[in-house]
Amino acid sequence: MAAVEIVSFGYLHDAPPAAHLIIDLRHHFRDPHMSPELRYMTADDEPVRTAVENTPGITDLVAATATAVAAFASGPSAGTVTVADGCAGGRHRAPTFARLLAERLAAAGHSVTVSHRDMAKDVVQR
């Protein structure tokens, strides 16, 4: 199986990293930042992960992205497939999505690395 690199990020911090697939989570999925009790937490906190995982459409998008990764990986010049997934601040939706995708891909036999470019950065005030 192919190696897969997943990078979560926040659009409000910098441009998306270079990737074969860029998944934009900003407009179609609830933002935990809007809940005051979750705002200063990150995907390292269970309440954030639960909120994101229970958002309608997230599991379907994880499955669809895993299918796209498999298609890239089956190509004739398959090397490492890079997926970047971003939300507004990079602290909630994107890192949770990255972890869910990594779990699914690892279960399918891919070698997966995950990094969270912006999760440790300060909360963006908006």
mmCIF file with all atom_site columns, C-alpha atoms in Angstrom:
data_model
loop_
_atom_site.group_PDB
_atom_site.id
_atom_site.type_symbol
_atom_site.label_atom_id
_atom_site.label_alt_id
_atom_site.label_comp_id
_atom_site.label_asym_id
_atom_site.label_entity_id
_atom_site.label_seq_id
_atom_site.pdbx_PDB_ins_code
_atom_site.Cartn_x
_atom_site.Cartn_y
_atom_site.Cartn_z
_atom_site.occupancy
_atom_site.B_iso_or_equiv
_atom_site.pdbx_formal_charge
_atom_site.auth_seq_id
_atom_site.auth_comp_id
_atom_site.auth_asym_id
_atom_site.auth_atom_id
_atom_site.pdbx_PDB_model_num
ATOM 1   C CA . MET A 1 1   ? 0.000   0.000  0.000   1.00 0.00 ? 1   MET A CA 1
ATOM 2   C CA . ALA A 1 2   ? 1.043   3.592  -0.583  1.00 0.00 ? 2   ALA A CA 1
ATOM 3   C CA . ALA A 1 3   ? 2.399   5.950  1.994   1.00 0.00 ? 3   ALA A CA 1
ATOM 4   C CA . VAL A 1 4   ? 0.031   8.771  2.877   1.00 0.00 ? 4   VAL A CA 1
ATOM 5   C CA . GLU A 1 5   ? 0.866   12.099 4.484   1.00 0.00 ? 5   GLU A CA 1
ATOM 6   C CA . ILE A 1 6   ? -2.014  14.038 6.042   1.00 0.00 ? 6   ILE A CA 1
ATOM 7   C CA . VAL A 1 7   ? -1.585  17.677 7.053   1.00 0.00 ? 7   VAL A CA 1
ATOM 8   C CA . SER A 1 8   ? -4.321  19.565 8.887   1.00 0.00 ? 8   SER A CA 1
ATOM 9   C CA . PHE A 1 9   ? -4.211  23.361 8.773   1.00 0.00 ? 9   PHE A CA 1
ATOM 10  C CA . GLY A 1 10  ? -6.138  26.590 9.308   1.00 0.00 ? 10  GLY A CA 1
ATOM 11  C CA . TYR A 1 11  ? -6.855  28.884 6.363   1.00 0.00 ? 11  TYR A CA 1
ATOM 12  C CA . LEU A 1 12  ? -6.744  31.932 8.658   1.00 0.00 ? 12  LEU A CA 1
ATOM 13  C CA . HIS A 1 13  ? -3.066  31.270 9.463   1.00 0.00 ? 13  HIS A CA 1
ATOM 14  C CA . ASP A 1 14  ? -1.535  30.730 6.019   1.00 0.00 ? 14  ASP A CA 1
ATOM 15  C CA . ALA A 1 15  ? -2.131  29.278 2.575   1.00 0.00 ? 15  ALA A CA 1
ATOM 16  C CA . PRO A 1 16  ? -2.881  25.563 2.267   1.00 0.00 ? 16  PRO A CA 1
ATOM 17  C CA . PRO A 1 17  ? 0.178   23.324 2.050   1.00 0.00 ? 17  PRO A CA 1
ATOM 18  C CA . ALA A 1 18  ? 0.987   21.643 -1.255  1.00 0.00 ? 18  ALA A CA 1
ATOM 19  C CA . ALA A 1 19  ? -1.014  18.431 -1.608  1.00 0.00 ? 19  ALA A CA 1
ATOM 20  C CA . HIS A 1 20  ? -2.605  16.044 -4.095  1.00 0.00 ? 20  HIS A CA 1
ATOM 21  C CA . LEU A 1 21  ? -5.964  16.563 -2.367  1.00 0.00 ? 21  LEU A CA 1
ATOM 22  C CA . ILE A 1 22  ? -7.081  19.632 -0.421  1.00 0.00 ? 22  ILE A CA 1
ATOM 23  C CA . ILE A 1 23  ? -10.247 19.230 1.635   1.00 0.00 ? 23  ILE A CA 1
ATOM 24  C CA . ASP A 1 24  ? -11.942 22.472 2.697   1.00 0.00 ? 24  ASP A CA 1
ATOM 25  C CA . LEU A 1 25  ? -14.038 21.937 5.826   1.00 0.00 ? 25  LEU A CA 1
ATOM 26  C CA . ARG A 1 26  ? -14.894 25.603 6.446   1.00 0.00 ? 26  ARG A CA 1
ATOM 27  C CA . HIS A 1 27  ? -18.295 26.121 4.890   1.00 0.00 ? 27  HIS A CA 1
ATOM 28  C CA . HIS A 1 28  ? -20.149 22.832 5.065   1.00 0.00 ? 28  HIS A CA 1
ATOM 29  C CA . PHE A 1 29  ? -19.503 21.605 8.581   1.00 0.00 ? 29  PHE A CA 1
ATOM 30  C CA . ARG A 1 30  ? -20.343 23.139 11.972  1.00 0.00 ? 30  ARG A CA 1
ATOM 31  C CA . ASP A 1 31  ? -17.495 25.070 13.550  1.00 0.00 ? 31  ASP A CA 1
ATOM 32  C CA . PRO A 1 32  ? -16.815 24.129 17.203  1.00 0.00 ? 32  PRO A CA 1
ATOM 33  C CA . HIS A 1 33  ? -15.215 27.575 17.563  1.00 0.00 ? 33  HIS A CA 1
ATOM 34  C CA . MET A 1 34  ? -18.753 28.986 17.663  1.00 0.00 ? 34  MET A CA 1
ATOM 35  C CA . SER A 1 35  ? -19.462 27.144 20.925  1.00 0.00 ? 35  SER A CA 1
ATOM 36  C CA . PRO A 1 36  ? -17.866 29.133 23.764  1.00 0.00 ? 36  PRO A CA 1
ATOM 37  C CA . GLU A 1 37  ? -17.240 25.955 25.765  1.00 0.00 ? 37  GLU A CA 1
ATOM 38  C CA . LEU A 1 38  ? -15.236 24.425 22.871  1.00 0.00 ? 38  LEU A CA 1
ATOM 39  C CA . ARG A 1 39  ? -13.531 27.550 21.482  1.00 0.00 ? 39  ARG A CA 1
ATOM 40  C CA . TYR A 1 40  ? -10.283 27.267 23.451  1.00 0.00 ? 40  TYR A CA 1
ATOM 41  C CA . MET A 1 41  ? -10.085 23.477 23.231  1.00 0.00 ? 41  MET A CA 1
ATOM 42  C CA . THR A 1 42  ? -8.450  21.548 20.389  1.00 0.00 ? 42  THR A CA 1
ATOM 43  C CA . ALA A 1 43  ? -8.859  18.185 18.704  1.00 0.00 ? 43  ALA A CA 1
ATOM 44  C CA . ASP A 1 44  ? -6.827  16.781 21.587  1.00 0.00 ? 44  ASP A CA 1
ATOM 45  C CA . ASP A 1 45  ? -9.941  17.272 23.744  1.00 0.00 ? 45  ASP A CA 1
ATOM 46  C CA . GLU A 1 46  ? -12.709 14.664 23.667  1.00 0.00 ? 46  GLU A CA 1
ATOM 47  C CA . PRO A 1 47  ? -15.623 17.175 23.540  1.00 0.00 ? 47  PRO A CA 1
ATOM 48  C CA . VAL A 1 48  ? -14.193 18.677 20.342  1.00 0.00 ? 48  VAL A CA 1
ATOM 49  C CA . ARG A 1 49  ? -13.646 15.293 18.723  1.00 0.00 ? 49  ARG A CA 1
ATOM 50  C CA . THR A 1 50  ? -17.163 14.207 19.646  1.00 0.00 ? 50  THR A CA 1
ATOM 51  C CA . ALA A 1 51  ? -18.687 17.407 18.240  1.00 0.00 ? 51  ALA A CA 1
ATOM 52  C CA . VAL A 1 52  ? -16.834 17.029 14.948  1.00 0.00 ? 52  VAL A CA 1
ATOM 53  C CA . GLU A 1 53  ? -17.392 13.282 14.623  1.00 0.00 ? 53  GLU A CA 1
ATOM 54  C CA . ASN A 1 54  ? -21.141 13.768 15.182  1.00 0.00 ? 54  ASN A CA 1
ATOM 55  C CA . THR A 1 55  ? -21.434 16.421 12.480  1.00 0.00 ? 55  THR A CA 1
ATOM 56  C CA . PRO A 1 56  ? -23.587 15.092 9.624   1.00 0.00 ? 56  PRO A CA 1
ATOM 57  C CA . GLY A 1 57  ? -21.510 14.349 6.542   1.00 0.00 ? 57  GLY A CA 1
ATOM 58  C CA . ILE A 1 58  ? -18.106 14.024 8.210   1.00 0.00 ? 58  ILE A CA 1
ATOM 59  C CA . THR A 1 59  ? -17.953 10.214 8.108   1.00 0.00 ? 59  THR A CA 1
ATOM 60  C CA . ASP A 1 60  ? -19.137 10.235 4.481   1.00 0.00 ? 60  ASP A CA 1
ATOM 61  C CA . LEU A 1 61  ? -16.405 12.731 3.585   1.00 0.00 ? 61  LEU A CA 1
ATOM 62  C CA . VAL A 1 62  ? -13.776 10.621 5.359   1.00 0.00 ? 62  VAL A CA 1
ATOM 63  C CA . ALA A 1 63  ? -14.898 7.606  3.321   1.00 0.00 ? 63  ALA A CA 1
ATOM 64  C CA . ALA A 1 64  ? -14.910 9.566  0.050   1.00 0.00 ? 64  ALA A CA 1
ATOM 65  C CA . THR A 1 65  ? -11.458 10.988 0.759   1.00 0.00 ? 65  THR A CA 1
ATOM 66  C CA . ALA A 1 66  ? -10.114 7.515  1.546   1.00 0.00 ? 66  ALA A CA 1
ATOM 67  C CA . THR A 1 67  ? -11.474 6.345  -1.819  1.00 0.00 ? 67  THR A CA 1
ATOM 68  C CA . ALA A 1 68  ? -9.755  9.263  -3.577  1.00 0.00 ? 68  ALA A CA 1
ATOM 69  C CA . VAL A 1 69  ? -6.475  8.457  -1.816  1.00 0.00 ? 69  VAL A CA 1
ATOM 70  C CA . ALA A 1 70  ? -6.740  4.848  -3.004  1.00 0.00 ? 70  ALA A CA 1
ATOM 71  C CA . ALA A 1 71  ? -7.246  6.081  -6.573  1.00 0.00 ? 71  ALA A CA 1
ATOM 72  C CA . PHE A 1 72  ? -4.146  8.286  -6.378  1.00 0.00 ? 72  PHE A CA 1
ATOM 73  C CA . ALA A 1 73  ? -2.170  5.450  -4.804  1.00 0.00 ? 73  ALA A CA 1
ATOM 74  C CA . SER A 1 74  ? -3.064  3.049  -7.606  1.00 0.00 ? 74  SER A CA 1
ATOM 75  C CA . GLY A 1 75  ? -1.649  5.306  -10.315 1.00 0.00 ? 75  GLY A CA 1
ATOM 76  C CA . PRO A 1 76  ? 1.379   4.279  -12.381 1.00 0.00 ? 76  PRO A CA 1
ATOM 77  C CA . SER A 1 77  ? 3.752   6.685  -10.627 1.00 0.00 ? 77  SER A CA 1
ATOM 78  C CA . ALA A 1 78  ? 2.350   6.226  -7.152  1.00 0.00 ? 78  ALA A CA 1
ATOM 79  C CA . GLY A 1 79  ? 4.536   7.673  -4.456  1.00 0.00 ? 79  GLY A CA 1
ATOM 80  C CA . THR A 1 80  ? 3.478   9.311  -1.233  1.00 0.00 ? 80  THR A CA 1
ATOM 81  C CA . VAL A 1 81  ? -0.035  10.731 -1.486  1.00 0.00 ? 81  VAL A CA 1
ATOM 82  C CA . THR A 1 82  ? -0.446  14.007 0.385   1.00 0.00 ? 82  THR A CA 1
ATOM 83  C CA . VAL A 1 83  ? -3.810  15.140 1.738   1.00 0.00 ? 83  VAL A CA 1
ATOM 84  C CA . ALA A 1 84  ? -4.259  18.572 3.309   1.00 0.00 ? 84  ALA A CA 1
ATOM 85  C CA . ASP A 1 85  ? -7.471  19.303 5.157   1.00 0.00 ? 85  ASP A CA 1
ATOM 86  C CA . GLY A 1 86  ? -8.288  22.733 6.443   1.00 0.00 ? 86  GLY A CA 1
ATOM 87  C CA . CYS A 1 87  ? -10.802 24.592 8.525   1.00 0.00 ? 87  CYS A CA 1
ATOM 88  C CA . ALA A 1 88  ? -10.780 28.222 9.658   1.00 0.00 ? 88  ALA A CA 1
ATOM 89  C CA . GLY A 1 89  ? -8.316  28.063 12.549  1.00 0.00 ? 89  GLY A CA 1
ATOM 90  C CA . GLY A 1 90  ? -6.917  24.546 12.247  1.00 0.00 ? 90  GLY A CA 1
ATOM 91  C CA . ARG A 1 91  ? -7.686  23.588 15.852  1.00 0.00 ? 91  ARG A CA 1
ATOM 92  C CA . HIS A 1 92  ? -10.972 21.639 15.704  1.00 0.00 ? 92  HIS A CA 1
ATOM 93  C CA . ARG A 1 93  ? -12.429 20.245 12.465  1.00 0.00 ? 93  ARG A CA 1
ATOM 94  C CA . ALA A 1 94  ? -9.257  19.798 10.420  1.00 0.00 ? 94  ALA A CA 1
ATOM 95  C CA . PRO A 1 95  ? -7.179  17.868 12.974  1.00 0.00 ? 95  PRO A CA 1
ATOM 96  C CA . THR A 1 96  ? -10.139 15.700 13.955  1.00 0.00 ? 96  THR A CA 1
ATOM 97  C CA . PHE A 1 97  ? -10.852 14.927 10.293  1.00 0.00 ? 97  PHE A CA 1
ATOM 98  C CA . ALA A 1 98  ? -7.148  14.177 9.726   1.00 0.00 ? 98  ALA A CA 1
ATOM 99  C CA . ARG A 1 99  ? -7.132  11.667 12.573  1.00 0.00 ? 99  ARG A CA 1
ATOM 100 C CA . LEU A 1 100 ? -10.326 9.974  11.378  1.00 0.00 ? 100 LEU A CA 1
ATOM 101 C CA . LEU A 1 101 ? -8.914  9.696  7.859   1.00 0.00 ? 101 LEU A CA 1
ATOM 102 C CA . ALA A 1 102 ? -5.605  8.354  9.180   1.00 0.00 ? 102 ALA A CA 1
ATOM 103 C CA . GLU A 1 103 ? -7.395  5.656  11.177  1.00 0.00 ? 103 GLU A CA 1
ATOM 104 C CA . ARG A 1 104 ? -9.384  4.569  8.137   1.00 0.00 ? 104 ARG A CA 1
ATOM 105 C CA . LEU A 1 105 ? -6.359  4.525  5.832   1.00 0.00 ? 105 LEU A CA 1
ATOM 106 C CA . ALA A 1 106 ? -4.184  2.676  8.340   1.00 0.00 ? 106 ALA A CA 1
ATOM 107 C CA . ALA A 1 107 ? -6.916  0.042  8.724   1.00 0.00 ? 107 ALA A CA 1
ATOM 108 C CA . ALA A 1 108 ? -6.784  -0.391 4.933   1.00 0.00 ? 108 ALA A CA 1
ATOM 109 C CA . GLY A 1 109 ? -3.039  -1.063 5.122   1.00 0.00 ? 109 GLY A CA 1
ATOM 110 C CA . HIS A 1 110 ? -1.579  2.328  4.197   1.00 0.00 ? 110 HIS A CA 1
ATOM 111 C CA . SER A 1 111 ? 1.432   3.723  6.006   1.00 0.00 ? 111 SER A CA 1
ATOM 112 C CA . VAL A 1 112 ? 0.138   7.058  7.352   1.00 0.00 ? 112 VAL A CA 1
ATOM 113 C CA . THR A 1 113 ? 1.760   10.109 8.918   1.00 0.00 ? 113 THR A CA 1
ATOM 114 C CA . VAL A 1 114 ? -0.252  12.982 10.325  1.00 0.00 ? 114 VAL A CA 1
ATOM 115 C CA . SER A 1 115 ? 0.819   16.501 11.228  1.00 0.00 ? 115 SER A CA 1
ATOM 116 C CA . HIS A 1 116 ? -1.221  19.419 12.491  1.00 0.00 ? 116 HIS A CA 1
ATOM 117 C CA . ARG A 1 117 ? 0.342   22.620 11.185  1.00 0.00 ? 117 ARG A CA 1
ATOM 118 C CA . ASP A 1 118 ? -1.789  25.087 13.153  1.00 0.00 ? 118 ASP A CA 1
ATOM 119 C CA . MET A 1 119 ? -3.452  23.210 16.015  1.00 0.00 ? 119 MET A CA 1
ATOM 120 C CA . ALA A 1 120 ? -1.071  24.595 18.657  1.00 0.00 ? 120 ALA A CA 1
ATOM 121 C CA . LYS A 1 121 ? -1.432  28.190 17.472  1.00 0.00 ? 121 LYS A CA 1
ATOM 122 C CA . ASP A 1 122 ? -3.503  30.725 19.390  1.00 0.00 ? 122 ASP A CA 1
ATOM 123 C CA . VAL A 1 123 ? -7.240  30.907 18.806  1.00 0.00 ? 123 VAL A CA 1
ATOM 124 C CA . VAL A 1 124 ? -8.059  33.286 15.964  1.00 0.00 ? 124 VAL A CA 1
ATOM 125 C CA . GLN A 1 125 ? -10.337 36.021 17.281  1.00 0.00 ? 125 GLN A CA 1
ATOM 126 C CA . ARG A 1 126 ? -13.123 36.663 14.805  1.00 0.00 ? 126 ARG A CA 1
#
